Short mmCIF file of C-alpha atoms in Angstrom, two decimals:
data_model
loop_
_atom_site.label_atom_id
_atom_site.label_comp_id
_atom_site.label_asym_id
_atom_site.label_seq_id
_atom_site.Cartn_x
_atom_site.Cartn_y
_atom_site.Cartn_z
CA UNK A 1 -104.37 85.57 28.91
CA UNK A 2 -105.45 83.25 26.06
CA UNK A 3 -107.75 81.44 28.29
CA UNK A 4 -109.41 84.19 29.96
CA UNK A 5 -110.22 85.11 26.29
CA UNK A 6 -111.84 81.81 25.16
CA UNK A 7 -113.51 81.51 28.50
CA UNK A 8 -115.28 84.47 28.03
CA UNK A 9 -116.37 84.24 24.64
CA UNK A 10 -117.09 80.00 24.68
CA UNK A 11 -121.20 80.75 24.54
CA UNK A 12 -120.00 83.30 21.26
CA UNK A 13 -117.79 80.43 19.70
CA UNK A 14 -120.52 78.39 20.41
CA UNK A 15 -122.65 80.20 18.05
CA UNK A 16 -120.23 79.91 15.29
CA UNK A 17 -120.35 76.08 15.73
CA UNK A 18 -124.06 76.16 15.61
CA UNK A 19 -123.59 78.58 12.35
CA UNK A 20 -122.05 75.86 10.81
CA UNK A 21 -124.39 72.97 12.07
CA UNK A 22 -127.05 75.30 10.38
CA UNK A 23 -125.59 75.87 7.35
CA UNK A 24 -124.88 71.94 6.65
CA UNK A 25 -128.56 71.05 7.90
CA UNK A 26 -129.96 73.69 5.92
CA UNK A 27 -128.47 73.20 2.79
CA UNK A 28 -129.63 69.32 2.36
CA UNK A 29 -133.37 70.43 2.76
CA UNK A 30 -132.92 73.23 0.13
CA UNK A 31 -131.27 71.43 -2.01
CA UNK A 32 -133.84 68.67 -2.45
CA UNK A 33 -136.16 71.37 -2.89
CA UNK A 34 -134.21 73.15 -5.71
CA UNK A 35 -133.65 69.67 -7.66
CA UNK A 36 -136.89 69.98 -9.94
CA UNK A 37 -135.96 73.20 -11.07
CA UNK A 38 -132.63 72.39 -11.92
CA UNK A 39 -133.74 69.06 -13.38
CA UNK A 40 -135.66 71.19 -15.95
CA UNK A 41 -133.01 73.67 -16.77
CA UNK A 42 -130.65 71.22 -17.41
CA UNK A 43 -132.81 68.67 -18.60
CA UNK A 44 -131.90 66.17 -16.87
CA UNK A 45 -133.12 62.62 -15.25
CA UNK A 46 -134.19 61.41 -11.77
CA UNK A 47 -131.40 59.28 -11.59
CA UNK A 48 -128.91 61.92 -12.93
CA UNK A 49 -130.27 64.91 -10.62
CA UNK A 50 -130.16 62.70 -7.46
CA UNK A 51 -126.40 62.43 -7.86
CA UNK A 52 -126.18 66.39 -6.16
CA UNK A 53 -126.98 64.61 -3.34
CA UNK A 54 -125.35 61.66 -2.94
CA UNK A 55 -121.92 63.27 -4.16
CA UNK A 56 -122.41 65.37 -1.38
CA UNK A 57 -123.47 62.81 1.23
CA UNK A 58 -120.84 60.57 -0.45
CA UNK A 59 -117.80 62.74 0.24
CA UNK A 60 -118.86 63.33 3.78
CA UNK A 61 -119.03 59.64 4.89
CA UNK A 62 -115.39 58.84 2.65
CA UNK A 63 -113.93 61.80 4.60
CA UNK A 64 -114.89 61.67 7.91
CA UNK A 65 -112.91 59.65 9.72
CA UNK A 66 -109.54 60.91 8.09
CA UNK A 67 -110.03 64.48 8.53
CA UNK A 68 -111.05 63.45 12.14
CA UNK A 69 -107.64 61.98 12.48
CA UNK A 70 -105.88 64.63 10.41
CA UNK A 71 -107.49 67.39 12.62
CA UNK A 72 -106.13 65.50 16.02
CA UNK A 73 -102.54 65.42 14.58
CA UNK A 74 -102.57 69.03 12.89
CA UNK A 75 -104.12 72.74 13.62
CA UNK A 76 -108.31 71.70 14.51
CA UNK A 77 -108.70 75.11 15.15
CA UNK A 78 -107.71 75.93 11.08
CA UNK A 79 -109.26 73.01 9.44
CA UNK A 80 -112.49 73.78 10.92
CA UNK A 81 -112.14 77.13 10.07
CA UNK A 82 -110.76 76.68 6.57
CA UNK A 83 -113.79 74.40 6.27
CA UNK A 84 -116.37 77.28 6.10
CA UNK A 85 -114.06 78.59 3.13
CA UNK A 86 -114.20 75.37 1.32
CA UNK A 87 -117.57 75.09 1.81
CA UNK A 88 -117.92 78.43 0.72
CA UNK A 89 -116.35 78.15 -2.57
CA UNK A 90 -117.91 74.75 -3.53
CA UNK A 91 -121.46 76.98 -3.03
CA UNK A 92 -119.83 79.98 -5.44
CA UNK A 93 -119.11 77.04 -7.70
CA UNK A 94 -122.35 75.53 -7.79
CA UNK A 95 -123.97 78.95 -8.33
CA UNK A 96 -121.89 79.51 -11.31
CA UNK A 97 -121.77 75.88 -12.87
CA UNK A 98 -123.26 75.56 -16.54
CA UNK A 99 -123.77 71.78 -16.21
CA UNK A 100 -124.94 68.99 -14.39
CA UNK A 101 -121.36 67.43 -14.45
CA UNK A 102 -119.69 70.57 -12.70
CA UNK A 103 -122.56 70.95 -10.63
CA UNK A 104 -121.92 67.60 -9.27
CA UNK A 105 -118.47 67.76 -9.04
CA UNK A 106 -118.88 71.24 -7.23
CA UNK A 107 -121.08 69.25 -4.41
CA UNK A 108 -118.02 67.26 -3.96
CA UNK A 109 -115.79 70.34 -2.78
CA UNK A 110 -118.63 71.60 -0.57
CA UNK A 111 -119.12 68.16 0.94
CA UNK A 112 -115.26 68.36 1.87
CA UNK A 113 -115.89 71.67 3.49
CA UNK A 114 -118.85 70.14 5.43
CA UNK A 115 -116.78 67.34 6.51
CA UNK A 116 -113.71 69.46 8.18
CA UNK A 117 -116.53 71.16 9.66
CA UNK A 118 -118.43 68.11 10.98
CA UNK A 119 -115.02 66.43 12.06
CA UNK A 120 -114.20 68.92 14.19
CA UNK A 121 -117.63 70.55 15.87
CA UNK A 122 -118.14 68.52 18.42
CA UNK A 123 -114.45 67.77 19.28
CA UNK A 124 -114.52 72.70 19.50
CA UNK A 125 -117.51 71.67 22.18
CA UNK A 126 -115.27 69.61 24.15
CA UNK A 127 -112.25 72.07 23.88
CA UNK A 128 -114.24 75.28 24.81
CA UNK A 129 -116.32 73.89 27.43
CA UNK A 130 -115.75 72.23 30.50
CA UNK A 131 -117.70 68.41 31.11
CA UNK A 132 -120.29 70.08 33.69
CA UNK A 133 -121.58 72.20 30.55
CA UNK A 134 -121.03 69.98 28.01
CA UNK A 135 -124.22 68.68 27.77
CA UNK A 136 -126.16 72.37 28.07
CA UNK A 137 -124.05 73.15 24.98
CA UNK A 138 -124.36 70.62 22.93
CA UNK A 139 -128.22 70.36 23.76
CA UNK A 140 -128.22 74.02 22.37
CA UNK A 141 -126.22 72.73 19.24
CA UNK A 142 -129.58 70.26 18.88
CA UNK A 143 -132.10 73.13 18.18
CA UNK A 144 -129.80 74.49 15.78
CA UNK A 145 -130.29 70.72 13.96
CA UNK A 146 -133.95 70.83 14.42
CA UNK A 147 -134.27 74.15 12.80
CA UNK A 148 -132.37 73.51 10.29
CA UNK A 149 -134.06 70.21 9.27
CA UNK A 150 -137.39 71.78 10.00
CA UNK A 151 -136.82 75.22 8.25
CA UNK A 152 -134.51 73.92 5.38
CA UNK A 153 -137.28 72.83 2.36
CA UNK A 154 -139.90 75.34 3.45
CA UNK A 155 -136.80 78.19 2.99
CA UNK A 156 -135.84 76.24 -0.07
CA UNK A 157 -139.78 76.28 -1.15
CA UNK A 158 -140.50 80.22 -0.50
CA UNK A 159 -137.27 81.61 -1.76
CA UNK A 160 -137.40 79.95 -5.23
CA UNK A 161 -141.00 81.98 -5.61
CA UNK A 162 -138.76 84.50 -6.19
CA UNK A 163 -135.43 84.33 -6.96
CA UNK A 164 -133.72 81.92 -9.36
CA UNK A 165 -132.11 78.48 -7.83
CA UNK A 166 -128.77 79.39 -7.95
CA UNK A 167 -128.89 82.46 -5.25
CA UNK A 168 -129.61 79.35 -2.70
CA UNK A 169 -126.12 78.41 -3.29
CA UNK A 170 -124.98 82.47 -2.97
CA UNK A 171 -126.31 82.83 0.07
CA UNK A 172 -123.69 80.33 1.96
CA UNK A 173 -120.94 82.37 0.55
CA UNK A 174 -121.34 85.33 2.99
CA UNK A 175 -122.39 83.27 5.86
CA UNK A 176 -119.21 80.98 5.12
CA UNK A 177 -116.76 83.90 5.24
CA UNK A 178 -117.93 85.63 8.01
CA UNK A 179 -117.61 82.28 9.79
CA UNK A 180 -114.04 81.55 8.86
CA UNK A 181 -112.94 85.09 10.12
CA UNK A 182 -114.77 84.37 13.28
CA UNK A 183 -113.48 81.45 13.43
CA UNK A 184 -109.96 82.35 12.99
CA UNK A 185 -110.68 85.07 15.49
CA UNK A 186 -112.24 83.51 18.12
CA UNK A 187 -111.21 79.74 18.35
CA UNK A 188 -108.49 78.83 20.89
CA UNK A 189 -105.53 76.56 19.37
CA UNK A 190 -105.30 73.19 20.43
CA UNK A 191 -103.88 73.26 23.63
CA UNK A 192 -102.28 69.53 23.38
CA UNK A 193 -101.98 68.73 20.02
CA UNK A 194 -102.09 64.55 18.92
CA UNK A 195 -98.80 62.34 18.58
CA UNK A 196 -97.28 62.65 15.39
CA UNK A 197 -98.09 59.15 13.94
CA UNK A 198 -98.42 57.76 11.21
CA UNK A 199 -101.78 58.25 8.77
CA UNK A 200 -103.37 55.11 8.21
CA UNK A 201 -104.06 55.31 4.51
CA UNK A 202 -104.74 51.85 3.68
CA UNK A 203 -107.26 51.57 6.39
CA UNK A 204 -108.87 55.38 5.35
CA UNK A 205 -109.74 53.99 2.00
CA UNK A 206 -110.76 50.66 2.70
CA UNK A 207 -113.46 52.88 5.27
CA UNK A 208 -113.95 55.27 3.00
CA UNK A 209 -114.90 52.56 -0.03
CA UNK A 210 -116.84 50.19 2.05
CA UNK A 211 -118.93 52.73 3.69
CA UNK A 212 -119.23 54.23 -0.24
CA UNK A 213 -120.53 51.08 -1.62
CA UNK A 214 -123.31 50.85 1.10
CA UNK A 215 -124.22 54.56 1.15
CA UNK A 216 -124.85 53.38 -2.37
CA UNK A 217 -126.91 50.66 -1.88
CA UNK A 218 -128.74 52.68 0.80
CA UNK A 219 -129.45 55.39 -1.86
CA UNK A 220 -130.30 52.88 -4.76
CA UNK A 221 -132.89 51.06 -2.73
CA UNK A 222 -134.85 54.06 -2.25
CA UNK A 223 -135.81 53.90 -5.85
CA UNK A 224 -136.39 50.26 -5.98
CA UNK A 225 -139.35 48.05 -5.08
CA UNK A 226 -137.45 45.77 -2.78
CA UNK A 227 -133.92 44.20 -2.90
CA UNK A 228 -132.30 44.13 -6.51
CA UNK A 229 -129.33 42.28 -7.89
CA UNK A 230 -127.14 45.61 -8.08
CA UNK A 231 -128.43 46.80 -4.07
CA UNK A 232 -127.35 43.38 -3.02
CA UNK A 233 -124.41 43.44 -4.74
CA UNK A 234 -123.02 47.16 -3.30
CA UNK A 235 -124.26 46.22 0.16
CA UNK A 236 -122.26 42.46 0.29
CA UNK A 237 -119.20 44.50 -1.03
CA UNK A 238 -119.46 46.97 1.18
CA UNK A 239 -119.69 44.70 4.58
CA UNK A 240 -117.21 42.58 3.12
CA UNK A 241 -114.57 45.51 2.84
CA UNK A 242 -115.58 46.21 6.63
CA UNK A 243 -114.33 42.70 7.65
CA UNK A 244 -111.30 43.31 5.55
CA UNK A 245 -110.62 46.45 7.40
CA UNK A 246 -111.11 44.99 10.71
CA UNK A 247 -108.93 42.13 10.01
CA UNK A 248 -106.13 44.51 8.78
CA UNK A 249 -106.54 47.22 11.27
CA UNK A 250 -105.89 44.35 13.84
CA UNK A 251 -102.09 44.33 12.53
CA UNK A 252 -101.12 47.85 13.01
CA UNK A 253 -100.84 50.19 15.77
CA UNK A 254 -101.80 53.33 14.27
CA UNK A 255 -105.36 52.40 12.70
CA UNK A 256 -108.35 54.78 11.61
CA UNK A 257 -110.67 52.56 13.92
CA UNK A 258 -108.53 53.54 16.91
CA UNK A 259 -108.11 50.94 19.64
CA UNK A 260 -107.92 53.39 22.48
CA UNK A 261 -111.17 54.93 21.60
CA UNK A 262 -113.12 51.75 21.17
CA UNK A 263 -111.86 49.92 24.33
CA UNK A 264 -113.62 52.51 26.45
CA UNK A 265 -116.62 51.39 27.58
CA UNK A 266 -118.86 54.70 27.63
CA UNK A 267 -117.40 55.63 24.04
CA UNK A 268 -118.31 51.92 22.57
CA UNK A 269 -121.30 51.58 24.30
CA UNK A 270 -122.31 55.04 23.63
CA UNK A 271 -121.38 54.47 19.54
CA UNK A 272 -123.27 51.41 19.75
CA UNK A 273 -126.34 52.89 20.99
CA UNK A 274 -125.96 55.53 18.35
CA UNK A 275 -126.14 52.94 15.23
CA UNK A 276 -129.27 51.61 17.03
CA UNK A 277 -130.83 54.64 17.59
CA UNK A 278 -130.48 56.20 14.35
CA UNK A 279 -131.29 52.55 12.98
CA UNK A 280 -134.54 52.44 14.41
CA UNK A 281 -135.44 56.25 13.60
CA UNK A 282 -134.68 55.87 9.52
CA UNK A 283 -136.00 51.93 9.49
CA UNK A 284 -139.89 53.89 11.00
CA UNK A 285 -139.37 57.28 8.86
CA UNK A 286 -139.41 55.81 5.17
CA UNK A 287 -142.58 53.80 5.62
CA UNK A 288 -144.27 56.26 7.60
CA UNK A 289 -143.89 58.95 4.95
CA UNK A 290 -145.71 56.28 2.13
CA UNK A 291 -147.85 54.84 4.48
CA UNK A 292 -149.46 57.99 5.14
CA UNK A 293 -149.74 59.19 1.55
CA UNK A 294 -150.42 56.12 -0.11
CA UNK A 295 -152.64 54.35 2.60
CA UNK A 296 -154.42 57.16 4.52
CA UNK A 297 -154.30 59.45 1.23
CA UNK A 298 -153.29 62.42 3.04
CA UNK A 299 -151.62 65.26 0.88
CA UNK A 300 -147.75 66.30 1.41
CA UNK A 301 -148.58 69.16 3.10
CA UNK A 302 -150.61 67.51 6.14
CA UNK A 303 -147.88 64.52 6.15
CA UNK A 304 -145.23 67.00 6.51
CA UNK A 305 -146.79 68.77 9.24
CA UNK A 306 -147.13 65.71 10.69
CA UNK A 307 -143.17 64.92 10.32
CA UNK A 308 -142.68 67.78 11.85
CA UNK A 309 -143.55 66.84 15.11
CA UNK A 310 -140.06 64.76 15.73
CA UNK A 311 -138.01 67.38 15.00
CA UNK A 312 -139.68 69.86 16.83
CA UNK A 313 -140.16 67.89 19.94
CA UNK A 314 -136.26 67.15 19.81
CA UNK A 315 -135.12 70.25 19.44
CA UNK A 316 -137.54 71.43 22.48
CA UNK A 317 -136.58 68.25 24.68
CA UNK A 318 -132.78 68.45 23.69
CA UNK A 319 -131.27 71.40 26.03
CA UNK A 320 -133.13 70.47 29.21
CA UNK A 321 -131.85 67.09 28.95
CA UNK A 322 -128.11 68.73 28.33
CA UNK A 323 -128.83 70.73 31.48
CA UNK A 324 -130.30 67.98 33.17
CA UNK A 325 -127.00 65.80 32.01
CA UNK A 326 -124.92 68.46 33.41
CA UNK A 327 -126.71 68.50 37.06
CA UNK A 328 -127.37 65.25 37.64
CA UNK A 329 -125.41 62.89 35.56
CA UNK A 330 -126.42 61.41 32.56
CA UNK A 331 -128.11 58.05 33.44
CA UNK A 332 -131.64 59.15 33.61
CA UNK A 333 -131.99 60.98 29.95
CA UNK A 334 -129.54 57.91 28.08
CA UNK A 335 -131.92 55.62 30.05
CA UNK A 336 -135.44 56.92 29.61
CA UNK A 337 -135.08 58.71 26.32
CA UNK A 338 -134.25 54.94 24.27
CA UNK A 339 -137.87 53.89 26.70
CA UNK A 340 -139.45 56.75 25.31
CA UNK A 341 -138.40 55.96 21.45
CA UNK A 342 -138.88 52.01 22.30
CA UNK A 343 -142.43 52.99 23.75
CA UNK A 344 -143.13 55.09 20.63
CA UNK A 345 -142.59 51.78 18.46
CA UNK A 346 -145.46 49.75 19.93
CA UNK A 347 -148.10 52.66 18.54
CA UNK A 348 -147.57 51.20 15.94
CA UNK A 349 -146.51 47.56 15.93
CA UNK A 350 -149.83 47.25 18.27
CA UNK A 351 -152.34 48.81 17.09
CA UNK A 352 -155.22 47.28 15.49
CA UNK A 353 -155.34 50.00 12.70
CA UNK A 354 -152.45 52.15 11.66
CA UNK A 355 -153.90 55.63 11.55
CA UNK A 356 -152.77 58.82 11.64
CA UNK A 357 -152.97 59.12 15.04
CA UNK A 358 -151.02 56.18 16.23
CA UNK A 359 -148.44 57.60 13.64
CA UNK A 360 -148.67 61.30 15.27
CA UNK A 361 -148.21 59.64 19.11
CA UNK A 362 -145.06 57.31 17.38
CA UNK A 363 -143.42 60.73 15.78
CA UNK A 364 -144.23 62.51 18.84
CA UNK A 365 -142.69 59.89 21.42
CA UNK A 366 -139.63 59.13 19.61
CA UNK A 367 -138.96 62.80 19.43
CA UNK A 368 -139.18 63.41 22.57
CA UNK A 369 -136.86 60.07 23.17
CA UNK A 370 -134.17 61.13 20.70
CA UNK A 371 -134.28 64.44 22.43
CA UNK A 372 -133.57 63.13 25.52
CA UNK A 373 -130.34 60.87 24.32
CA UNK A 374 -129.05 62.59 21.74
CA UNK A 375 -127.19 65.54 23.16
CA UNK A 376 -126.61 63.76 26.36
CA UNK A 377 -125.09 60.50 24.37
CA UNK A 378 -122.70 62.87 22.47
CA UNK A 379 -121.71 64.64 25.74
CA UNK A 380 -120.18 61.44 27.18
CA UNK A 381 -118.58 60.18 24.23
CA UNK A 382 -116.49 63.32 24.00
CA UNK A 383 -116.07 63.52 27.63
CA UNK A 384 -114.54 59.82 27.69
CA UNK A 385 -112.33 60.20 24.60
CA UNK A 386 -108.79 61.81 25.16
CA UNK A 387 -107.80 65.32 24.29
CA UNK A 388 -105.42 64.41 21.64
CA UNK A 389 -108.65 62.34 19.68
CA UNK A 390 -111.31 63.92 20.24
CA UNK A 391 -111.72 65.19 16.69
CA UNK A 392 -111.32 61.53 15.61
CA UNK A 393 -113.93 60.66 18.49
CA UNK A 394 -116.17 63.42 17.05
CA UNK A 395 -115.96 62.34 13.11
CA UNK A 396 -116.39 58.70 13.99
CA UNK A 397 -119.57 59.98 16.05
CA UNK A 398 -120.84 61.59 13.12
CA UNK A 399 -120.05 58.37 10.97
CA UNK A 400 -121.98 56.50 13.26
CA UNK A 401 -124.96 58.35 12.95
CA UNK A 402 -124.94 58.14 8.98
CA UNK A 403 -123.91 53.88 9.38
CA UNK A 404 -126.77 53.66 11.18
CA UNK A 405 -129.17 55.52 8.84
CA UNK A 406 -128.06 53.55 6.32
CA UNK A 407 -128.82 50.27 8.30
CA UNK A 408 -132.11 51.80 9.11
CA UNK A 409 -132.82 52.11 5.14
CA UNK A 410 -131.83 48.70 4.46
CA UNK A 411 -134.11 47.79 6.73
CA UNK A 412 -136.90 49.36 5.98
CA UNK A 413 -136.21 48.04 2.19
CA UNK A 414 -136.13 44.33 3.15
CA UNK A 415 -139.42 44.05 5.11
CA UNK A 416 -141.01 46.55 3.22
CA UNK A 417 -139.60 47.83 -0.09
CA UNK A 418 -142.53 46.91 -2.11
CA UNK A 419 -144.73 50.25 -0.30
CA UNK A 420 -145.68 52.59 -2.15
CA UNK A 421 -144.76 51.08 -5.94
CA UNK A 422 -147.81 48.52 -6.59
CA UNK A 423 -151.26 49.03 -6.19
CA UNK A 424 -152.37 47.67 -3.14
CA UNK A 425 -148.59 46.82 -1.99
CA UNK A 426 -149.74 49.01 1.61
CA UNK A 427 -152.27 45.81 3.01
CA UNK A 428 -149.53 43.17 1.99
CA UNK A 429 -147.62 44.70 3.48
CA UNK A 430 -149.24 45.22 7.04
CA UNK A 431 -147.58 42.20 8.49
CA UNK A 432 -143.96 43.35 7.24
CA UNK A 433 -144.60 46.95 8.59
CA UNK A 434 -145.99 46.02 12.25
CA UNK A 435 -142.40 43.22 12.54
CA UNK A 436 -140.58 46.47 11.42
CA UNK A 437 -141.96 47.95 14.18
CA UNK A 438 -141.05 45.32 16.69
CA UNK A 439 -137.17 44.92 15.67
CA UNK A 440 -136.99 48.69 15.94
CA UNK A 441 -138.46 48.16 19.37
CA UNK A 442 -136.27 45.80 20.46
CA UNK A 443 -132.88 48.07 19.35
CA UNK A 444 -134.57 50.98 21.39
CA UNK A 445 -135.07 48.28 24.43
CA UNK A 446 -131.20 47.37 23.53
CA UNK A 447 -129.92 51.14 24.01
CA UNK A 448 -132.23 51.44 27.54
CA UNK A 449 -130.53 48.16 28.82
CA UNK A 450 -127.57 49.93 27.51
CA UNK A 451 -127.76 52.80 29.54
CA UNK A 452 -127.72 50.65 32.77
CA UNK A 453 -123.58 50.01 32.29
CA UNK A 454 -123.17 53.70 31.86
CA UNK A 455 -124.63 54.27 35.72
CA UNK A 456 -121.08 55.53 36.59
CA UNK A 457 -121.36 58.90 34.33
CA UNK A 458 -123.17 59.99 37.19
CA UNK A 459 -120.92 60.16 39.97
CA UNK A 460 -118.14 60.83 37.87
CA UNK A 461 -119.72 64.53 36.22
CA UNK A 462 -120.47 65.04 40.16
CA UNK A 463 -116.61 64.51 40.94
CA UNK A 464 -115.91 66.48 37.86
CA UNK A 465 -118.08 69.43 39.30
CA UNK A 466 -116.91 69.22 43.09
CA UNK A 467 -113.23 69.28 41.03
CA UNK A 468 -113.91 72.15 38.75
CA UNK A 469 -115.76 74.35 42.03
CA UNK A 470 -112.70 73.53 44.09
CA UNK A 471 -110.63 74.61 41.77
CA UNK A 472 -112.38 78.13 41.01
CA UNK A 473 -111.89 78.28 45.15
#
């Protein structure tokens, strides 16, 4: 009886997931928006008002992986649920704070609500649906991203012409709740829950502080004109904690990098791809947004319609190639999507002059590319990874994504950190920009070759299907 229920309402539980995806995307872009109005209420500095968003990123990257393996061992079905609620009441907090301090701290408590959330979305996906619609669904959870990202500041933008900053924050609260009760409602239980074993503390903060520390220096270099003493400082801390964690997690069974996980081939491989994906699309994005303001001259509002293109392309590309994964097998769109972004990388790196065309046919390609993988990467990963961890599959997914980002920004900030803060620092740094370019290329080229040891997804979604037909037989 219980699964006739959740079969028939998967595509409606679907839509709660996306709720949720929509809610976290949409909230980053209207909160940068809102922090110049706050700023002046509150009187505050750049480097003070910039701390709403980094507590918030922050929390999410500390958190991930432990509420990953948390949800595994416990209830997924109520800390994802319970994580609209949290989220909810870290937004009625923020409406209500009086100060930057409990503003900040009031970020933190709707970051953890984000994170039960993001630990557990994709890991619902693979609970509700079966492999041979994994990738239609998840494709679907993609426009949901790109609306979100695309919609965010220009919601952020029109409502404060009219209403005061903190009804940007009220508005989650309703959405939230009606959420959770949907959730609650509508989400199966976990049909096989994890092995009770042990919670590998010592490992969750090492993680959690390393990853901290470079999120940090990720952040600070945004603001700087190249690599500082303190940058330098948080990033060498921060790798050095990782090779502390590996060495230690090597000594225990029960680690937050699990073993099982990363011996599969499809889930490493398709994590590995991820960091150099993400790497390469963060690395391009920073200097593109300065070179075409401070070089070209063009104002924010034609370089954002210009952004726009990536994000719009992926969320278009995105659900055919989940369909497409579903079909067929997943080899062509993990394959060709990484050509496409590689492909988008020598517009650049090759082009006698960097204009705004060569930059439109770059943002344009590599969304189309990242359309392609995206959804279709995700689907195997949570395909290969075991019922009882796919949360922690999911959350270390999603930590991935933001290790890679980070990566990407430090980067950017070594071969080109000096854009955009001296006169003149765009023609030096021509030379910097086009080898950008080409390493950015070459991690694209790696995730194509990449895709050639994951041939086998092919054959085995077909098996899956033929399995799945004979069974409804």
């Amino acid at each position: 009886m219980i699964a006739k229920r959740v079969h028939a309402g998967k595509w409606g539980i679907l839509q709660i997931i996306n709720m949720g995806t929509l809610m976290a995307t949409l909230d980053v872009g209207i909160v940068n928006v809102s922090l110049p109005t706050i700023a002046g209420q509150f009187s505050s500095s750049l480097a003070q008002i910039q701390w709403i968003t980094t507590a918030y990123l922050l929390t999410m990257v500390a958190l991930l992986p432990f509420l990953g393996k948390l949800s595994d061992v416990w209830d997924r079905r109520k800390i994802y649920s319970y994580g609209f609620v949290v989220f909810s009441l870290g937004s009625l907090c923020i409406a209500l704070s009086q100060g930057m301090a409990s503003i900040i701290l009031s970020r933190c408590l709707q970051g953890i609500g984000a994170t039960m959330i993001m630990a557990n979305s994709q890991a619902m996906v693979r609970q509700v649906f079966p492999d041979h619609e994994r990738g239609r669904a998840l494709g679907m959870n993609a426009i949901f991203i790109s609306v979100g990202t695309l919609s965010g500041p220009a919601i952020g933008g029109l409502l404060l012409e009219f209403i005061s900053w903190p009804w940007l924050f009220w508005i989650n609260v309703p959405i939230g709740l009606a959420a959770f009760v949907l959730g609650i409602r509508w989400f199966p239980g976990s049909e096989s829950r994890g092995v009770k074993t042990k919670i590998d503390i010592i490992g969750s903060f090492l993680l959690a502080l390393a990853v901290c520390l470079l999120m940090l220096a990720a952040e600070s270099s945004k603001g700087e004109a190249g690599l500082t003493p303190a940058i330098l400082f948080e990033g060498i801390s921060g790798l050095s904690l990782i090779v502390i964690l590996w060495l230690y997690e090597r000594h225990i069974a029960y680690g937050i990098l699990d073993r099982e996980l990363f011996s599969h081939r499809d889930i490493l491989l398709g994590n590995m791809s991820s960091f150099l994906i993400n790497l390469a699309q963060m690395a391009t994005m920073i200097p593109i947004t300065f070179y075409l303001q401070r070089e070209l001259s063009l104002s924010t509002w034609v370089t954002g319609a210009l952004l726009v293109l990536q994000p719009l392309l992926m969320g278009f590309v995105a659900p055919f190639a989940g369909a497409f994964r579903d079909r067929y097998g997943a080899f062509f769109p993990i394959t060709i999507g990484p050509l496409f972004c590689a492909l988008s990388m020598l517009s650049v790196a090759c082009f006698h002059q960097v204009s705004a065309f060569s930059i439109s046919l770059q943002l344009a390609l590599f969304g189309v590319g990242i359309g392609l993988f995206h959804a279709t990467n995700n689907a195997e990963i949570m395909s290969s990874a075991p019922e009882s961890k796919s949360s922690l599959a999911g959350s270390l997914l999603a930590l991935i994504r933001y290790l890679g980002q980070i990566a990407g920004i430090g980067l950017a900030t070594a071969l080109v950190g000096s854009m955009g803060f001296h006169p003149g620092a765009e023609a030096s740094s021509s030379i910097p920009l086009r080898i950008l370019f080409w390493i950015c290329f070459l991690c694209c080229l790696g995730v194509a070759t990449m895709g050639w040891f994951r041939r086998q997804s092919k054959r085995v979604i077909k098996e899956n299907k033929y399995t799945n037909r004979s069974a409804k037989l």
